[in-house]
Short mmCIF file of C-alpha atoms and ligand atoms in Angstrom, two decimals:
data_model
loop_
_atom_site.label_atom_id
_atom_site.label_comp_id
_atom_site.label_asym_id
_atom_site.label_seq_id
_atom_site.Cartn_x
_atom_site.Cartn_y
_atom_site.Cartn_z
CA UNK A 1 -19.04 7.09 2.99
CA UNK A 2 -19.79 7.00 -0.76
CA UNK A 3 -22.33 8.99 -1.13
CA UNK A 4 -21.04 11.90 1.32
CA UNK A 5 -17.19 12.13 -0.10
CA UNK A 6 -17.17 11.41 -3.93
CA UNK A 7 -16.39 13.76 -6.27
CA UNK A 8 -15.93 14.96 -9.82
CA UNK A 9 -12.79 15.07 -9.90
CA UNK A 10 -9.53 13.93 -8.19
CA UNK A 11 -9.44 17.34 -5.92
CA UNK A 12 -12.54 17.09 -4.88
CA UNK A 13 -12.70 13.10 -4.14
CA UNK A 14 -9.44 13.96 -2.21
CA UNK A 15 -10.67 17.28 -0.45
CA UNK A 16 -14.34 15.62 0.71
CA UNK A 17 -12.18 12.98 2.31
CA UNK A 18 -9.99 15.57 4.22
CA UNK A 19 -12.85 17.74 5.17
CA UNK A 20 -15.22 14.26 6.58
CA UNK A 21 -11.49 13.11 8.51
CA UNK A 22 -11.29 9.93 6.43
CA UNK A 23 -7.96 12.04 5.70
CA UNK A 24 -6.66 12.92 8.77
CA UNK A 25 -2.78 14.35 7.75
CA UNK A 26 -2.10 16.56 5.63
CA UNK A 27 0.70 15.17 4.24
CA UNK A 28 -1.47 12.60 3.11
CA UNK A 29 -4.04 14.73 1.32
CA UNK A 30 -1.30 16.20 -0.38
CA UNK A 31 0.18 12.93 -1.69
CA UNK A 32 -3.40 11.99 -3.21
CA UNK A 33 -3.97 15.33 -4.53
CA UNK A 34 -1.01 14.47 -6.98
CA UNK A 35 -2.40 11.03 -7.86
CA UNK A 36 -5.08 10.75 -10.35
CA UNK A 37 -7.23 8.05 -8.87
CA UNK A 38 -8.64 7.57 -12.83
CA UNK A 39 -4.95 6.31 -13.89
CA UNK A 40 -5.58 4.13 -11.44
CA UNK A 41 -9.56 2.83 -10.92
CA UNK A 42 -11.09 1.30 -14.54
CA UNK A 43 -14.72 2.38 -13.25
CA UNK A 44 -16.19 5.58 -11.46
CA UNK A 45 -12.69 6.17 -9.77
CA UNK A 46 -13.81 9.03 -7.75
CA UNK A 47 -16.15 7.09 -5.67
CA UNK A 48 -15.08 6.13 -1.87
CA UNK A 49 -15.58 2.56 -2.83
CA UNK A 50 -13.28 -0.37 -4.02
CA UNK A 51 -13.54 -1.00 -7.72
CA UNK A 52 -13.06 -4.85 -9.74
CA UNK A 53 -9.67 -4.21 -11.36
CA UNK A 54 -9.24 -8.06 -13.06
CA UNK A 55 -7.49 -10.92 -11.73
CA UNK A 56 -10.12 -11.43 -8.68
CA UNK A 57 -8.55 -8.23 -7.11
CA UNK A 58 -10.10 -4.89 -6.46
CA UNK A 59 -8.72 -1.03 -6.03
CA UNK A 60 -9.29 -0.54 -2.28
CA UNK A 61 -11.56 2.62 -1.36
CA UNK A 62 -9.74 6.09 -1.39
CA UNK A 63 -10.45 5.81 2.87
CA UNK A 64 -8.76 2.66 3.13
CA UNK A 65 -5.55 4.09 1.53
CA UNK A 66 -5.58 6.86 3.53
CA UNK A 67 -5.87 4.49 6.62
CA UNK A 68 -2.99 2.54 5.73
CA UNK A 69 -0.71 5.89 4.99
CA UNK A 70 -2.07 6.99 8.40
CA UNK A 71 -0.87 3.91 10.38
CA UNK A 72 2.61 3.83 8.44
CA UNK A 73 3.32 7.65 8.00
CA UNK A 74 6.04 8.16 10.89
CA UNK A 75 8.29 5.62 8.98
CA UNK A 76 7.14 7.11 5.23
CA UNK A 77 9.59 9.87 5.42
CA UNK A 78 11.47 11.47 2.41
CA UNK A 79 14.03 8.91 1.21
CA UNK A 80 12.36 5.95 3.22
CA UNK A 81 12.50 2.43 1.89
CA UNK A 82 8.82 1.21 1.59
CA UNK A 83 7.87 -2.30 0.14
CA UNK A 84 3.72 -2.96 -1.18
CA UNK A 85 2.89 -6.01 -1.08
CA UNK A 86 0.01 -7.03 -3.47
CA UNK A 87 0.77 -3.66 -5.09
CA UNK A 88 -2.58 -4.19 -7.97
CA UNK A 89 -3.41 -1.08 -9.14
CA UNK A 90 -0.27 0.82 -8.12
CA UNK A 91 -2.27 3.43 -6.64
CA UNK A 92 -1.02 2.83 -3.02
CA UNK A 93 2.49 2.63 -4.62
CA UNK A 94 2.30 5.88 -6.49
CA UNK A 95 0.84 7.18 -2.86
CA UNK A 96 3.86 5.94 -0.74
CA UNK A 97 6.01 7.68 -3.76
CA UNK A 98 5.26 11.17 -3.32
CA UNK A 99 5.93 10.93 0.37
CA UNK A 100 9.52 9.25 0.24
CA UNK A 101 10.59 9.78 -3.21
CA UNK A 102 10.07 13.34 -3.80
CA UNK A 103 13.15 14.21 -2.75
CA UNK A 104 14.99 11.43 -5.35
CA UNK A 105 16.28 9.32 -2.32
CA UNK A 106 13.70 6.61 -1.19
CA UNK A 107 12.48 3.36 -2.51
CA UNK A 108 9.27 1.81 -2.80
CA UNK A 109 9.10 -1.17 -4.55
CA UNK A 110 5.55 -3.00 -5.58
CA UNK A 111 5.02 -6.54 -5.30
CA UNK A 112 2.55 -9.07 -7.39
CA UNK A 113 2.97 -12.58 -7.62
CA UNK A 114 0.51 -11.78 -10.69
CA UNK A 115 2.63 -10.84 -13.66
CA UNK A 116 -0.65 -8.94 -15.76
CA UNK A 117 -1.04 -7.10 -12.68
CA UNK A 118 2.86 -6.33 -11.94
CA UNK A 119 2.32 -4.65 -15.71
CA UNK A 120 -1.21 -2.92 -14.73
CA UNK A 121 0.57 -0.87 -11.85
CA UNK A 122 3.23 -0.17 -14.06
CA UNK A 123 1.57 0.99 -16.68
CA UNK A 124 -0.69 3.04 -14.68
CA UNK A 125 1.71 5.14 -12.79
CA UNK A 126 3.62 5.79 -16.22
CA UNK A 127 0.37 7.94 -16.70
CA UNK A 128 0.85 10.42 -15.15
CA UNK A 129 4.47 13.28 -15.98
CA UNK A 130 5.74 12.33 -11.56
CA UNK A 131 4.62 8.82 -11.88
CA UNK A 132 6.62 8.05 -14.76
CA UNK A 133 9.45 10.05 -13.11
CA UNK A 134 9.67 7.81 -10.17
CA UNK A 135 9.94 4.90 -12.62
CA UNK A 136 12.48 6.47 -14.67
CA UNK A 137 14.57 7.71 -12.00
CA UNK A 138 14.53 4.36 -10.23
CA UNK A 139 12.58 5.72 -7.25
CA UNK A 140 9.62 3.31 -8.17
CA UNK A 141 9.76 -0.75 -8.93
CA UNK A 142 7.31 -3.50 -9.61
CA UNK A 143 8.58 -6.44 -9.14
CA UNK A 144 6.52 -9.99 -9.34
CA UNK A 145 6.94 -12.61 -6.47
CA UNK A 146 5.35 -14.36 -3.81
CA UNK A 147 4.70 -11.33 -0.80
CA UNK A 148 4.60 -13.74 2.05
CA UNK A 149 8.52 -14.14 1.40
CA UNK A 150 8.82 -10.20 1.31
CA UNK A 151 11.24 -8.63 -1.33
CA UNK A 152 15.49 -8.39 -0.88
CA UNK A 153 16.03 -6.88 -4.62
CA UNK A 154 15.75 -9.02 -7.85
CA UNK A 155 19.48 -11.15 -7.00
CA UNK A 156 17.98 -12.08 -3.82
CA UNK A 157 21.17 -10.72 -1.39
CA UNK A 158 20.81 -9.90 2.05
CA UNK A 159 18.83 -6.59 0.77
CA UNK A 160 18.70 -3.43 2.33
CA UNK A 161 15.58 -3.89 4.84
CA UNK A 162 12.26 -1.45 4.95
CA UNK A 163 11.58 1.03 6.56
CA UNK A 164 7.73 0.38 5.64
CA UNK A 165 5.87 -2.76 4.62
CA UNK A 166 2.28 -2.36 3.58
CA UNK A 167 0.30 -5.43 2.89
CA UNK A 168 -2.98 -4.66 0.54
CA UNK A 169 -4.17 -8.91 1.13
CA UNK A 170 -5.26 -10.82 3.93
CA UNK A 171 -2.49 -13.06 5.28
CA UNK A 172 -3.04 -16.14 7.08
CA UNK A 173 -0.13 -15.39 10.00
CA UNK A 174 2.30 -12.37 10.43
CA UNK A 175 4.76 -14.19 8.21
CA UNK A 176 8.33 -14.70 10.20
CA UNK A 177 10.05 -13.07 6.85
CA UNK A 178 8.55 -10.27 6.57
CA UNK A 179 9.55 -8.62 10.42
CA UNK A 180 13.27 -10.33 9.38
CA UNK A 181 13.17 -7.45 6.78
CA UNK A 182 12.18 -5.00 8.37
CA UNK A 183 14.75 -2.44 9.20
CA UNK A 184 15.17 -1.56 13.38
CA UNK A 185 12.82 1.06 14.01
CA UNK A 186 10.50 -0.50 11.31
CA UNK A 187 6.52 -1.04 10.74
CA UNK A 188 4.22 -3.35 9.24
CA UNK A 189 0.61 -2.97 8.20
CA UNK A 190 -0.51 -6.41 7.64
CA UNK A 191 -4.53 -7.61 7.65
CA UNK A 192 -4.55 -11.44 9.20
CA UNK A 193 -7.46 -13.37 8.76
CA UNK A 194 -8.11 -15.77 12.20
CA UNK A 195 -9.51 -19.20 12.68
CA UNK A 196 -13.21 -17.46 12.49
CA UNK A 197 -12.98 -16.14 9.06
CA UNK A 198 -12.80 -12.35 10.72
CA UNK A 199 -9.45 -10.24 9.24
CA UNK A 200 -8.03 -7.37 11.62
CA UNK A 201 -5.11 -4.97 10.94
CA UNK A 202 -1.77 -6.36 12.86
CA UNK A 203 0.77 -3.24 13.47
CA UNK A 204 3.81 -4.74 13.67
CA UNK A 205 7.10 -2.66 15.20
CA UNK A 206 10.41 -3.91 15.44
CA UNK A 207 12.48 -0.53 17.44
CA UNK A 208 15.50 0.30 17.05
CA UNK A 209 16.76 -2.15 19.43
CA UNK A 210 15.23 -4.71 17.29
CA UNK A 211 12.36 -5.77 19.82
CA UNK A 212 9.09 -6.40 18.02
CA UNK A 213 5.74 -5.79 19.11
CA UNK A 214 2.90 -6.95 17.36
CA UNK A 215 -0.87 -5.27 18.03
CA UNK A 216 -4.32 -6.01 16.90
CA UNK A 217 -6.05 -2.75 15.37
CA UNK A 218 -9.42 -2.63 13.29
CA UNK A 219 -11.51 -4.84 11.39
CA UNK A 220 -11.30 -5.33 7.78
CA UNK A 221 -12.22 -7.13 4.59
CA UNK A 222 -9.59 -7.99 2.36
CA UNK A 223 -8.90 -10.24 -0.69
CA UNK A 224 -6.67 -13.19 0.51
CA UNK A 225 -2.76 -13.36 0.49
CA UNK A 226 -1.96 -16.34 -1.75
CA UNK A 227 -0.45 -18.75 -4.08
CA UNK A 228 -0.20 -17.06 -7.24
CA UNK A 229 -3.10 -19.09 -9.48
CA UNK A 230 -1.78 -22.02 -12.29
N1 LIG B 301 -3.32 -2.30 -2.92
C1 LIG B 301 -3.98 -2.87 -4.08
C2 LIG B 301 -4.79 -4.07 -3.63
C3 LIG B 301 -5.05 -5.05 -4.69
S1 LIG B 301 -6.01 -6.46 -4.13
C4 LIG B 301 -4.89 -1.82 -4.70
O1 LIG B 301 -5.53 -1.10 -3.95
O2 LIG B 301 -4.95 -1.73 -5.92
C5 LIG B 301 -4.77 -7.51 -3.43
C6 LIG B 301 -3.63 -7.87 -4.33
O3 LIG B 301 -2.79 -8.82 -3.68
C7 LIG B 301 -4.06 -8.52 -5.64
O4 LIG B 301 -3.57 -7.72 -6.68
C8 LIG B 301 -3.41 -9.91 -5.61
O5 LIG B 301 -2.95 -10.34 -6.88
C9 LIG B 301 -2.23 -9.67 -4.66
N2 LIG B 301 -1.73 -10.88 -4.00
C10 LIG B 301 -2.45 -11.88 -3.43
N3 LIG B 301 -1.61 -12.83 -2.92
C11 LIG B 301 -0.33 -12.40 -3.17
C12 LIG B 301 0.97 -12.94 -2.88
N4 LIG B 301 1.15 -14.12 -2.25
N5 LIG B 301 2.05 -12.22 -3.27
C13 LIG B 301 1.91 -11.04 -3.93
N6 LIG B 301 0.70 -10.49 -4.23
C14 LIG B 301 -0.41 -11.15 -3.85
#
């Protein structure tokens, strides 16, 4: 979808993905409108295609973020608790923040078990005046650790759960930890990669009983989920 929805700019990378329905909500649209993709994307960063950012990990393409919003946006409501799990760039970060942190209530909280690229999404969302407002106001974290064992807050407690839990690498298994924190109703966007070598999306629900349901959705290409490198 390159060629048909880049753009010169942010608006119009943003608005050729709304008007070809690789943006299907609104809400969405609006959330990426007010995230520079260039704070984010070293090279041609309003192209609908991943881009090398260092460390052997890549930007995902503008489509692919908006897919994962999609899946997770009934539980990325204003003062939600979301958790990013291979956070990179930030830009996915900065995307979850306008939808729950506009308000000043949620939490989303980025994850690297690289510490270079805990910095690089960081620094990048200070670009921009609301990015570095979410930081400063405590709306926005990133944090470095090992994803597969999710995130409960830098002393490790019992934590406060999520709401949301978005993971940008390709796991191995829908780790056991991860649906523990996940608050009851909650949702996880996880890619798995099977026996084969082939990755799908897993949606994983947990409602507000607690019972969890786990479903296979599309195929996918992602770096792996792993142990951070010596
Ligand atoms: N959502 C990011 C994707 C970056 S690529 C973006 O679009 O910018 C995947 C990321 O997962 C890499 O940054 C990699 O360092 C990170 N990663 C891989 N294994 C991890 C693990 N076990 N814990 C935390 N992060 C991990």
């Amino acid at each position: 979808m390159a060629w048909q929805c880049s753009g010169e700019t942010n608006t119009e990378l943003i608005t050729n993905l709304y008007n070809n329905n690789l943006i299907t909500e609104p809400r969405i649209r609006d959330a990426m409108l007010n995230v520079d993709r260039a704070h984010y994307a070293p090279t041609s960063p309003y192209t609908d295609s991943p881009q090398p950012i260092g460390h052997a990990a890549t930007i995902s393409a503008p489509h692919m973020h908006a897919s994962a919003a999609s899946a997770l946006l009934p539980f990325l409501y204003p003062g939600a608790r979301v958790l990013d799990i291979g956070s990179g760039s930030g830009y996915l970060t900065a995307v979850f923040a306008e939808l729950v942190c506009a308000d000043g209530k949620g939490k989303v909280v980025g994850l690297e078990h690289i510490e270079a690229l805990r910095e690089l999404g960081e620094g990048n969302i200070r670009k921009g005046e609301r990015g570095k407002a979410y930081l400063e106001g405590g709306g926005v974290e990133f944090v470095r650790g090992d994803g597969r064992r999710g995130w409960k807050g830098k002393g490790g407690g019992d934590g406060e759960g999520w709401d949301g839990i978005h993971v940008g690498a390709a796991a191995v298994e829908l780790h056991e930890e991860l649906i523990e924190q996940l608050k009851a109703p909650g949702r996880i966007f996880i890619p798995v990669e099977d026996s084969r070598g082939d990755q799908y999306i897993w949606i994983v629900d947990k409602d507000k009983e607690g019972k969890v349901t786990k479903k296979r959705s599309m195929g996918v290409r992602y770096v792996p989920l792993t142990d951070a490198p010596v």
